Amino acid sequence: LDLVLPGWFVDSAVYPLVLDPLVGTRLTPASLPNDDDSPDVAYESTNDEYLLTWARSFSGSNIDIRAQRIDGATGANTGGLLGIQSAGVSLKPAVGAVATTDRFLIAWQQSTSVFGPWDIECRAVDAGTGSLSAIVAVAATGANETCPDVGGERNVDDEAIVVWDDDDVGILAAQVN
């Protein structure tokens, strides 16, 4: 592990100089066996809470999206394990926080088969309670829509931006309120 400071910073620093890296303890948010992958995490400041999401594989035709809320101060699990999507094949979850509504938005690629075609779906999670919104199709055109990512607004709007790759036209995006 190399901890490095820029030379210009060291040259103008007041001694004694202390390097205090932001490395915390290792957390185990849930029982995550080897058949879990594609983790993503977002932070929501009003509730001082993280949401970790991942895909859990039960079989080639049953891959679910799961999530766990984590207390920002203690690192402890908040509430129970959340079943975000449990139908068909759900892959590559991505999560972002929408601070104005104290919610997280999780997006993922969805199909009935591991071979596609893929759609992009999403669902909101209330940061304070863990309650789930309905599942919404963001992109369902018949083309392969894959590799979603989510970016949230901090202080202005009640929306997130979901981006994905569409095999027919390239990178696309949608605002999700």
PDB file of C-alpha atoms in Angstrom, residues 11-141:
ATOM      1  CA  ASP A  11       6.300  21.769  -0.060  1.00  0.00           C
ATOM      2  CA  SER A  12       3.691  24.185   1.331  1.00  0.00           C
ATOM      3  CA  ALA A  13       2.574  22.095   4.347  1.00  0.00           C
ATOM      4  CA  VAL A  14       3.102  23.111   7.961  1.00  0.00           C
ATOM      5  CA  TYR A  15       5.063  20.493   9.900  1.00  0.00           C
ATOM      6  CA  PRO A  16       4.548  18.121  11.581  1.00  0.00           C
ATOM      7  CA  LEU A  17       2.773  16.649   8.570  1.00  0.00           C
ATOM      8  CA  VAL A  18       0.322  13.825   9.314  1.00  0.00           C
ATOM      9  CA  LEU A  19      -1.112  11.542   6.658  1.00  0.00           C
ATOM     10  CA  ASP A  20      -4.387  10.084   7.927  1.00  0.00           C
ATOM     11  CA  PRO A  21      -5.967   7.919   5.218  1.00  0.00           C
ATOM     12  CA  LEU A  22      -9.716   7.416   5.117  1.00  0.00           C
ATOM     13  CA  VAL A  23      -9.671   3.657   5.523  1.00  0.00           C
ATOM     14  CA  GLY A  24     -12.234   2.122   7.821  1.00  0.00           C
ATOM     15  CA  THR A  25     -13.107  -1.301   9.053  1.00  0.00           C
ATOM     16  CA  ARG A  26     -14.285  -4.058   6.757  1.00  0.00           C
ATOM     17  CA  LEU A  27     -18.061  -4.465   6.753  1.00  0.00           C
ATOM     18  CA  THR A  28     -20.111  -7.576   6.088  1.00  0.00           C
ATOM     19  CA  PRO A  29     -23.512  -6.163   5.083  1.00  0.00           C
ATOM     20  CA  ALA A  30     -25.255  -9.517   4.630  1.00  0.00           C
ATOM     21  CA  SER A  31     -24.476 -13.172   4.165  1.00  0.00           C
ATOM     22  CA  LEU A  32     -22.852 -12.914   0.750  1.00  0.00           C
ATOM     23  CA  PRO A  33     -21.920 -16.331  -0.634  1.00  0.00           C
ATOM     24  CA  ASN A  34     -19.742 -16.856  -3.700  1.00  0.00           C
ATOM     25  CA  ASP A  35     -22.752 -16.656  -6.017  1.00  0.00           C
ATOM     26  CA  ASP A  36     -23.140 -12.897  -5.407  1.00  0.00           C
ATOM     27  CA  ASP A  37     -21.566 -10.342  -7.742  1.00  0.00           C
ATOM     28  CA  SER A  38     -21.839  -6.916  -9.399  1.00  0.00           C
ATOM     29  CA  PRO A  39     -21.972  -4.815  -6.194  1.00  0.00           C
ATOM     30  CA  ASP A  40     -22.677  -1.090  -6.223  1.00  0.00           C
ATOM     31  CA  VAL A  41     -23.217   1.430  -3.416  1.00  0.00           C
ATOM     32  CA  ALA A  42     -24.644   4.937  -2.923  1.00  0.00           C
ATOM     33  CA  TYR A  43     -24.861   7.316   0.049  1.00  0.00           C
ATOM     34  CA  GLU A  44     -27.911   9.363   1.107  1.00  0.00           C
ATOM     35  CA  SER A  45     -26.953  12.179   3.498  1.00  0.00           C
ATOM     36  CA  THR A  46     -30.300  13.097   5.109  1.00  0.00           C
ATOM     37  CA  ASN A  47     -30.568   9.674   6.741  1.00  0.00           C
ATOM     38  CA  ASP A  48     -26.778   9.093   6.885  1.00  0.00           C
ATOM     39  CA  GLU A  49     -27.328   5.808   5.115  1.00  0.00           C
ATOM     40  CA  TYR A  50     -25.702   3.733   2.391  1.00  0.00           C
ATOM     41  CA  LEU A  51     -27.486   1.314   0.102  1.00  0.00           C
ATOM     42  CA  LEU A  52     -25.494  -1.640  -1.162  1.00  0.00           C
ATOM     43  CA  THR A  53     -26.965  -3.605  -4.070  1.00  0.00           C
ATOM     44  CA  TRP A  54     -25.790  -6.750  -5.864  1.00  0.00           C
ATOM     45  CA  ALA A  55     -26.930  -9.674  -8.014  1.00  0.00           C
ATOM     46  CA  ARG A  56     -27.439 -13.102  -6.440  1.00  0.00           C
ATOM     47  CA  SER A  57     -27.394 -16.159  -8.693  1.00  0.00           C
ATOM     48  CA  PHE A  58     -29.595 -19.091  -7.718  1.00  0.00           C
ATOM     49  CA  SER A  59     -29.424 -20.790 -11.135  1.00  0.00           C
ATOM     50  CA  GLY A  60     -28.870 -19.919 -14.795  1.00  0.00           C
ATOM     51  CA  SER A  61     -32.501 -18.870 -15.092  1.00  0.00           C
ATOM     52  CA  ASN A  62     -32.915 -17.228 -11.662  1.00  0.00           C
ATOM     53  CA  ILE A  63     -30.643 -14.296 -10.826  1.00  0.00           C
ATOM     54  CA  ASP A  64     -32.109 -11.761  -8.373  1.00  0.00           C
ATOM     55  CA  ILE A  65     -31.235  -8.217  -7.330  1.00  0.00           C
ATOM     56  CA  ARG A  66     -30.755  -7.733  -3.586  1.00  0.00           C
ATOM     57  CA  ALA A  67     -29.981  -4.697  -1.439  1.00  0.00           C
ATOM     58  CA  GLN A  68     -29.058  -3.847   2.145  1.00  0.00           C
ATOM     59  CA  ARG A  69     -29.299  -0.475   3.904  1.00  0.00           C
ATOM     60  CA  ILE A  70     -26.243   0.348   6.028  1.00  0.00           C
ATOM     61  CA  ASP A  71     -26.022   2.957   8.807  1.00  0.00           C
ATOM     62  CA  GLY A  72     -23.460   5.604   7.852  1.00  0.00           C
ATOM     63  CA  ALA A  73     -22.288   6.203  11.427  1.00  0.00           C
ATOM     64  CA  THR A  74     -21.917   2.629  12.665  1.00  0.00           C
ATOM     65  CA  GLY A  75     -21.665   0.490   9.528  1.00  0.00           C
ATOM     66  CA  ALA A  76     -24.399  -1.759  10.921  1.00  0.00           C
ATOM     67  CA  ASN A  77     -27.166  -3.208   8.784  1.00  0.00           C
ATOM     68  CA  THR A  78     -30.348  -1.140   8.866  1.00  0.00           C
ATOM     69  CA  GLY A  79     -33.492  -3.184   8.437  1.00  0.00           C
ATOM     70  CA  GLY A  80     -33.585  -6.515   6.667  1.00  0.00           C
ATOM     71  CA  LEU A  81     -32.321  -7.745   3.339  1.00  0.00           C
ATOM     72  CA  LEU A  82     -34.313  -6.192   0.463  1.00  0.00           C
ATOM     73  CA  GLY A  83     -35.508  -8.256  -2.480  1.00  0.00           C
ATOM     74  CA  ILE A  84     -35.402  -5.714  -5.309  1.00  0.00           C
ATOM     75  CA  GLN A  85     -36.208  -8.057  -8.234  1.00  0.00           C
ATOM     76  CA  SER A  86     -36.768 -11.801  -8.061  1.00  0.00           C
ATOM     77  CA  ALA A  87     -38.251 -12.703 -11.458  1.00  0.00           C
ATOM     78  CA  GLY A  88     -36.254 -14.026 -14.387  1.00  0.00           C
ATOM     79  CA  VAL A  89     -32.641 -13.015 -14.920  1.00  0.00           C
ATOM     80  CA  SER A  90     -31.596  -9.680 -13.373  1.00  0.00           C
ATOM     81  CA  LEU A  91     -28.005  -8.485 -13.814  1.00  0.00           C
ATOM     82  CA  LYS A  92     -25.641  -5.541 -13.262  1.00  0.00           C
ATOM     83  CA  PRO A  93     -27.468  -3.443 -10.659  1.00  0.00           C
ATOM     84  CA  ALA A  94     -26.461   0.192 -10.225  1.00  0.00           C
ATOM     85  CA  VAL A  95     -27.642   2.557  -7.475  1.00  0.00           C
ATOM     86  CA  GLY A  96     -27.740   6.325  -6.984  1.00  0.00           C
ATOM     87  CA  ALA A  97     -29.176   8.564  -4.259  1.00  0.00           C
ATOM     88  CA  VAL A  98     -31.786  11.287  -4.779  1.00  0.00           C
ATOM     89  CA  ALA A  99     -31.322  13.541  -1.746  1.00  0.00           C
ATOM     90  CA  THR A 100     -34.399  15.735  -2.244  1.00  0.00           C
ATOM     91  CA  THR A 101     -36.694  12.715  -1.808  1.00  0.00           C
ATOM     92  CA  ASP A 102     -34.478  10.723   0.611  1.00  0.00           C
ATOM     93  CA  ARG A 103     -34.545   7.760  -1.756  1.00  0.00           C
ATOM     94  CA  PHE A 104     -32.219   5.543  -3.682  1.00  0.00           C
ATOM     95  CA  LEU A 105     -32.826   4.430  -7.267  1.00  0.00           C
ATOM     96  CA  ILE A 106     -31.616   0.994  -8.358  1.00  0.00           C
ATOM     97  CA  ALA A 107     -31.489   0.137 -12.083  1.00  0.00           C
ATOM     98  CA  TRP A 108     -30.555  -3.223 -13.631  1.00  0.00           C
ATOM     99  CA  GLN A 109     -30.784  -5.187 -16.873  1.00  0.00           C
ATOM    100  CA  GLN A 110     -33.677  -7.668 -17.000  1.00  0.00           C
ATOM    101  CA  SER A 111     -34.574 -10.662 -19.181  1.00  0.00           C
ATOM    102  CA  THR A 112     -36.302 -14.017 -19.057  1.00  0.00           C
ATOM    103  CA  SER A 113     -33.096 -15.702 -20.301  1.00  0.00           C
ATOM    104  CA  VAL A 114     -29.359 -15.286 -19.727  1.00  0.00           C
ATOM    105  CA  PHE A 115     -29.120 -14.804 -23.506  1.00  0.00           C
ATOM    106  CA  GLY A 116     -31.443 -11.765 -23.572  1.00  0.00           C
ATOM    107  CA  PRO A 117     -32.907  -9.707 -25.050  1.00  0.00           C
ATOM    108  CA  TRP A 118     -32.343  -7.287 -22.165  1.00  0.00           C
ATOM    109  CA  ASP A 119     -34.435  -4.390 -20.861  1.00  0.00           C
ATOM    110  CA  ILE A 120     -33.541  -1.798 -18.228  1.00  0.00           C
ATOM    111  CA  GLU A 121     -35.759  -1.693 -15.141  1.00  0.00           C
ATOM    112  CA  CYS A 122     -35.565   0.341 -11.949  1.00  0.00           C
ATOM    113  CA  ARG A 123     -37.053   0.640  -8.487  1.00  0.00           C
ATOM    114  CA  ALA A 124     -36.798   3.241  -5.712  1.00  0.00           C
ATOM    115  CA  VAL A 125     -35.909   2.439  -2.106  1.00  0.00           C
ATOM    116  CA  ASP A 126     -36.917   4.846   0.696  1.00  0.00           C
ATOM    117  CA  ALA A 127     -33.753   5.605   2.696  1.00  0.00           C
ATOM    118  CA  GLY A 128     -35.571   6.067   5.998  1.00  0.00           C
ATOM    119  CA  THR A 129     -37.858   3.037   5.891  1.00  0.00           C
ATOM    120  CA  GLY A 130     -36.583   0.663   3.214  1.00  0.00           C
ATOM    121  CA  SER A 131     -39.981   0.613   1.511  1.00  0.00           C
ATOM    122  CA  LEU A 132     -39.918  -0.189  -2.208  1.00  0.00           C
ATOM    123  CA  SER A 133     -41.644   1.504  -5.117  1.00  0.00           C
ATOM    124  CA  ALA A 134     -43.142  -0.414  -7.999  1.00  0.00           C
ATOM    125  CA  ILE A 135     -40.737  -1.729 -10.646  1.00  0.00           C
ATOM    126  CA  VAL A 136     -40.616   0.567 -13.686  1.00  0.00           C
ATOM    127  CA  ALA A 137     -39.336  -0.295 -17.168  1.00  0.00           C
ATOM    128  CA  VAL A 138     -36.913   2.434 -18.243  1.00  0.00           C
ATOM    129  CA  ALA A 139     -36.002   0.901 -21.609  1.00  0.00           C
ATOM    130  CA  ALA A 140     -37.895  -1.966 -23.249  1.00  0.00           C
ATOM    131  CA  THR A 141     -37.554  -1.562 -27.007  1.00  0.00           C
TER     132      THR A 141
END
